[in-house]
Amino acid sequence: MHVIQIPLRFSNAYLVIDQQAILVDTGSPNESDTIMRAITNAGITPNDISLLVHTHGHIDHAGSTAELRRRIGIPTAIHHADAPNLLSGTNGIVKPRNLEARLVAAMLVKPFEAVKADIVFTEELSLHAYGINGQIIFTPGHTKGSISLLLGNGEAIVGDVMMGGWLGGTIRPHQPNYHYFVDDWADVHHSINRLLTHAPTRWYVGHGGPLAYAQVARHFVDIIDK
Ligand SMILES: [Zn+2]
Ligand SMILES: [Zn+2]
């Protein structure tokens, strides 16, 4: 099993390749060309992709979902609590945590092309049916429907539960940091704790990264449940 990071304009998408492949997130609008190229470069075809799963329903993670589904008809999944975002092409309520975050929100938070998900899940989901040794767990806080993927190789894809560095990961991308937008601080702290109990060796994030376990544990030491 291996994870391929697809760096996009403002965010990362990921390919997870095991028995089959899955795509995690689709970046911002008009990024389907870059994603199609990454699929080809990975030595696979769209037919090898069993699922497109969203870490959450924001424009920089679901922005090219509609155009990708037109090009390659892969089944599309999102957590129930973020499904309305995808269905309406909106970001829901975004809560910036500081001035820099407000500037990012003004630049980034716009409507995007709506699409109806094929799979709306409320429970945590095993990925074995999709040819991947891994599991989706519920990690809300950044949004109400944020999820993470725990993979059989000991790594994790955590979306925007946290981010790498500053300015969307352009500065010190491997330094763990809170994300710009936090819907619910208690949920974010709970989700980080939950992920830490699984001790993923490498944390793939929506912006910047990847992050090493030791760095994440050190950065968030003050909020770790005793
Ligand atoms: Zn987000
Ligand atoms: Zn994001």
Tab-separated table of C-alpha atoms and ligand atoms in Angstrom:
chain	number	residue	atom	x	y	z
A	1	MET	CA	0.000	0.000	0.000
A	2	HIS	CA	1.181	3.507	-0.651
A	3	VAL	CA	-0.102	7.069	-0.559
A	4	ILE	CA	0.555	9.590	-3.327
A	5	GLN	CA	0.185	13.243	-2.411
A	6	ILE	CA	-1.255	15.369	-5.241
A	7	PRO	CA	-0.255	18.998	-4.600
A	8	LEU	CA	-2.923	21.351	-5.979
A	9	ARG	CA	-3.303	25.141	-5.969
A	10	PHE	CA	-4.413	25.577	-2.350
A	11	SER	CA	-4.660	22.048	-1.034
A	12	ASN	CA	-3.595	18.427	-1.403
A	13	ALA	CA	-5.603	15.537	-2.803
A	14	TYR	CA	-4.384	11.954	-2.324
A	15	LEU	CA	-4.360	8.633	-4.085
A	16	VAL	CA	-4.215	5.545	-1.886
A	17	ILE	CA	-3.087	2.508	-3.826
A	18	ASP	CA	-3.527	-1.003	-2.451
A	19	GLN	CA	-5.496	-3.918	-4.032
A	20	GLN	CA	-7.476	-1.137	-5.681
A	21	ALA	CA	-7.105	2.641	-5.481
A	22	ILE	CA	-9.158	5.418	-3.913
A	23	LEU	CA	-9.028	9.164	-4.450
A	24	VAL	CA	-9.249	11.387	-1.385
A	25	ASP	CA	-10.546	14.916	-2.143
A	26	THR	CA	-10.556	16.833	-5.440
A	27	GLY	CA	-9.022	20.229	-4.645
A	28	SER	CA	-10.502	23.519	-5.855
A	29	PRO	CA	-12.550	24.090	-9.041
A	30	ASN	CA	-10.766	23.420	-12.374
A	31	GLU	CA	-8.205	20.974	-10.978
A	32	SER	CA	-9.445	17.798	-12.636
A	33	ASP	CA	-6.653	17.961	-15.278
A	34	THR	CA	-3.987	17.885	-12.560
A	35	ILE	CA	-5.733	15.002	-10.816
A	36	MET	CA	-6.131	13.020	-14.062
A	37	ARG	CA	-2.401	13.514	-14.735
A	38	ALA	CA	-1.552	12.272	-11.240
A	39	ILE	CA	-3.678	9.148	-11.827
A	40	THR	CA	-1.774	8.420	-15.051
A	41	ASN	CA	1.591	9.165	-13.427
A	42	ALA	CA	0.753	6.706	-10.649
A	43	GLY	CA	0.542	3.972	-13.292
A	44	ILE	CA	-3.150	3.324	-12.780
A	45	THR	CA	-6.302	4.086	-14.763
A	46	PRO	CA	-9.601	5.623	-13.606
A	47	ASN	CA	-11.049	2.091	-13.727
A	48	ASP	CA	-8.744	1.108	-10.862
A	49	ILE	CA	-10.317	3.754	-8.608
A	50	SER	CA	-13.115	2.253	-6.537
A	51	LEU	CA	-14.087	5.323	-4.525
A	52	LEU	CA	-13.734	9.093	-4.216
A	53	VAL	CA	-14.040	10.069	-0.575
A	54	HIS	CA	-14.083	13.620	0.798
A	55	THR	CA	-12.363	14.485	4.059
A	56	HIS	CA	-14.999	17.247	4.318
A	57	GLY	CA	-17.207	19.514	2.221
A	58	HIS	CA	-15.126	22.641	1.550
A	59	ILE	CA	-14.452	24.233	-1.851
A	60	ASP	CA	-10.727	23.374	-1.746
A	61	HIS	CA	-11.475	19.657	-1.158
A	62	ALA	CA	-14.639	19.121	-3.184
A	63	GLY	CA	-14.234	21.883	-5.793
A	64	SER	CA	-13.465	19.582	-8.749
A	65	THR	CA	-15.730	16.709	-7.724
A	66	ALA	CA	-18.511	17.553	-10.208
A	67	GLU	CA	-16.104	17.894	-13.166
A	68	LEU	CA	-14.212	14.715	-12.203
A	69	ARG	CA	-17.442	12.754	-11.982
A	70	ARG	CA	-18.330	13.913	-15.493
A	71	ARG	CA	-14.969	12.676	-16.753
A	72	ILE	CA	-14.704	9.468	-14.725
A	73	GLY	CA	-17.792	8.089	-13.051
A	74	ILE	CA	-16.313	7.007	-9.743
A	75	PRO	CA	-18.658	6.556	-6.754
A	76	THR	CA	-18.485	9.596	-4.518
A	77	ALA	CA	-18.741	9.536	-0.735
A	78	ILE	CA	-19.056	12.124	2.014
A	79	HIS	CA	-20.070	12.113	5.652
A	80	HIS	CA	-23.740	12.824	6.282
A	81	ALA	CA	-23.041	16.066	8.201
A	82	ASP	CA	-21.113	17.617	5.260
A	83	ALA	CA	-23.329	16.168	2.494
A	84	PRO	CA	-25.452	19.374	2.332
A	85	ASN	CA	-22.296	21.342	1.376
A	86	LEU	CA	-21.678	19.105	-1.621
A	87	LEU	CA	-25.334	19.071	-2.602
A	88	SER	CA	-25.595	22.877	-2.545
A	89	GLY	CA	-22.024	23.763	-3.592
A	90	THR	CA	-21.479	25.854	-0.473
A	91	ASN	CA	-19.036	25.727	2.428
A	92	GLY	CA	-21.492	25.902	5.310
A	93	ILE	CA	-20.589	28.215	8.157
A	94	VAL	CA	-16.829	28.901	8.192
A	95	LYS	CA	-15.383	30.222	11.463
A	96	PRO	CA	-11.934	31.859	11.008
A	97	ARG	CA	-9.799	31.699	14.174
A	98	ASN	CA	-7.655	34.838	13.587
A	99	LEU	CA	-6.969	37.732	11.194
A	100	GLU	CA	-4.927	35.669	8.732
A	101	ALA	CA	-7.776	33.155	8.665
A	102	ARG	CA	-10.285	35.905	7.885
A	103	LEU	CA	-8.169	36.997	4.908
A	104	VAL	CA	-7.944	33.400	3.678
A	105	ALA	CA	-11.709	33.014	4.092
A	106	ALA	CA	-12.398	36.150	2.042
A	107	MET	CA	-10.164	34.848	-0.762
A	108	LEU	CA	-11.178	31.202	-0.759
A	109	VAL	CA	-14.676	30.707	0.532
A	110	LYS	CA	-16.913	30.856	-2.542
A	111	PRO	CA	-19.662	28.726	-4.068
A	112	PHE	CA	-18.582	25.709	-6.133
A	113	GLU	CA	-20.306	23.296	-8.522
A	114	ALA	CA	-22.796	21.190	-6.610
A	115	VAL	CA	-22.932	17.412	-6.909
A	116	LYS	CA	-25.027	14.701	-5.296
A	117	ALA	CA	-22.911	12.127	-3.468
A	118	ASP	CA	-23.555	8.450	-4.238
A	119	ILE	CA	-22.670	7.338	-0.737
A	120	VAL	CA	-23.594	9.370	2.342
A	121	PHE	CA	-22.284	7.620	5.437
A	122	THR	CA	-23.099	8.189	9.081
A	123	GLU	CA	-21.141	5.276	10.546
A	124	GLU	CA	-17.405	4.752	10.373
A	125	LEU	CA	-16.628	2.875	7.211
A	126	SER	CA	-14.238	0.023	6.489
A	127	LEU	CA	-12.453	0.475	3.167
A	128	HIS	CA	-11.942	-3.254	2.574
A	129	ALA	CA	-14.927	-3.366	0.212
A	130	TYR	CA	-13.046	-0.813	-1.913
A	131	GLY	CA	-9.819	-2.817	-2.026
A	132	ILE	CA	-8.036	-0.750	0.615
A	133	ASN	CA	-6.703	-1.998	3.949
A	134	GLY	CA	-7.978	0.910	5.986
A	135	GLN	CA	-10.833	2.576	7.757
A	136	ILE	CA	-12.671	5.895	7.810
A	137	ILE	CA	-13.098	7.377	11.271
A	138	PHE	CA	-15.163	10.388	12.283
A	139	THR	CA	-12.960	13.383	13.247
A	140	PRO	CA	-15.233	16.464	13.411
A	141	GLY	CA	-14.204	19.933	14.549
A	142	HIS	CA	-12.977	21.661	11.390
A	143	THR	CA	-16.436	20.904	10.001
A	144	LYS	CA	-19.254	18.841	11.462
A	145	GLY	CA	-18.689	16.062	8.932
A	146	SER	CA	-14.874	15.858	8.798
A	147	ILE	CA	-13.393	12.363	8.559
A	148	SER	CA	-9.925	10.817	8.575
A	149	LEU	CA	-8.530	7.665	6.991
A	150	LEU	CA	-6.481	5.245	9.082
A	151	LEU	CA	-4.437	3.091	6.717
A	152	GLY	CA	-3.054	-0.402	7.166
A	153	ASN	CA	0.499	0.819	6.560
A	154	GLY	CA	0.331	2.886	9.786
A	155	GLU	CA	-0.209	6.222	8.039
A	156	ALA	CA	-3.254	8.501	8.137
A	157	ILE	CA	-4.949	11.108	5.954
A	158	VAL	CA	-6.543	13.647	8.278
A	159	GLY	CA	-7.826	16.403	5.983
A	160	ASP	CA	-8.142	19.753	7.761
A	161	VAL	CA	-8.217	18.430	11.343
A	162	MET	CA	-4.872	20.283	11.422
A	163	MET	CA	-2.577	21.767	8.800
A	164	GLY	CA	1.125	21.881	7.991
A	165	GLY	CA	2.858	25.241	8.452
A	166	TRP	CA	1.535	28.662	7.564
A	167	LEU	CA	0.065	30.325	4.471
A	168	GLY	CA	-1.592	27.150	3.318
A	169	GLY	CA	1.552	25.103	3.829
A	170	THR	CA	3.962	27.296	1.862
A	171	ILE	CA	5.980	28.146	5.008
A	172	ARG	CA	7.403	25.251	7.107
A	173	PRO	CA	4.950	22.690	5.654
A	174	HIS	CA	6.002	19.923	8.072
A	175	GLN	CA	5.252	21.950	11.212
A	176	PRO	CA	1.889	20.912	12.744
A	177	ASN	CA	-0.533	23.757	13.327
A	178	TYR	CA	-4.215	24.316	13.932
A	179	HIS	CA	-6.192	24.926	10.763
A	180	TYR	CA	-7.442	28.443	9.928
A	181	PHE	CA	-11.070	27.426	10.395
A	182	VAL	CA	-12.426	25.739	13.487
A	183	ASP	CA	-16.113	24.967	13.750
A	184	ASP	CA	-15.869	23.504	17.261
A	185	TRP	CA	-12.699	23.604	19.399
A	186	ALA	CA	-13.767	20.788	21.744
A	187	ASP	CA	-14.395	18.545	18.733
A	188	VAL	CA	-11.013	19.438	17.177
A	189	HIS	CA	-9.230	18.579	20.433
A	190	HIS	CA	-11.164	15.343	20.776
A	191	SER	CA	-10.383	14.394	17.164
A	192	ILE	CA	-6.654	15.119	17.568
A	193	ASN	CA	-6.605	12.998	20.737
A	194	ARG	CA	-8.412	10.198	19.004
A	195	LEU	CA	-5.957	10.239	16.094
A	196	LEU	CA	-2.991	10.323	18.501
A	197	THR	CA	-4.204	7.126	20.227
A	198	HIS	CA	-3.760	5.376	16.861
A	199	ALA	CA	-0.238	6.878	16.598
A	200	PRO	CA	-0.056	7.166	12.802
A	201	THR	CA	3.585	7.390	11.705
A	202	ARG	CA	2.836	9.936	8.997
A	203	TRP	CA	-0.074	12.388	8.857
A	204	TYR	CA	-1.157	13.598	5.431
A	205	VAL	CA	-3.022	16.897	5.715
A	206	GLY	CA	-5.122	19.075	3.433
A	207	HIS	CA	-2.533	21.874	3.397
A	208	GLY	CA	1.237	21.397	3.658
A	209	GLY	CA	2.560	18.239	5.293
A	210	PRO	CA	3.146	15.425	5.664
A	211	LEU	CA	3.624	15.569	9.430
A	212	ALA	CA	5.548	13.127	11.611
A	213	TYR	CA	3.879	11.532	14.649
A	214	ALA	CA	6.461	12.872	17.131
A	215	GLN	CA	6.027	16.435	15.883
A	216	VAL	CA	2.240	16.244	16.135
A	217	ALA	CA	2.391	14.767	19.659
A	218	ARG	CA	4.841	17.493	20.725
A	219	HIS	CA	2.861	20.349	19.197
A	220	PHE	CA	-0.442	19.340	20.754
A	221	VAL	CA	0.961	18.149	24.105
A	222	ASP	CA	-1.105	20.693	26.061
A	223	ILE	CA	-4.415	19.333	24.820
A	224	ILE	CA	-3.634	15.629	25.143
A	225	ASP	CA	-6.149	13.891	27.428
A	226	LYS	CA	-4.399	12.709	30.567
B	1	ZN	ZN	-11.563	22.817	5.073
B	2	ZN	ZN	-8.764	22.906	3.204
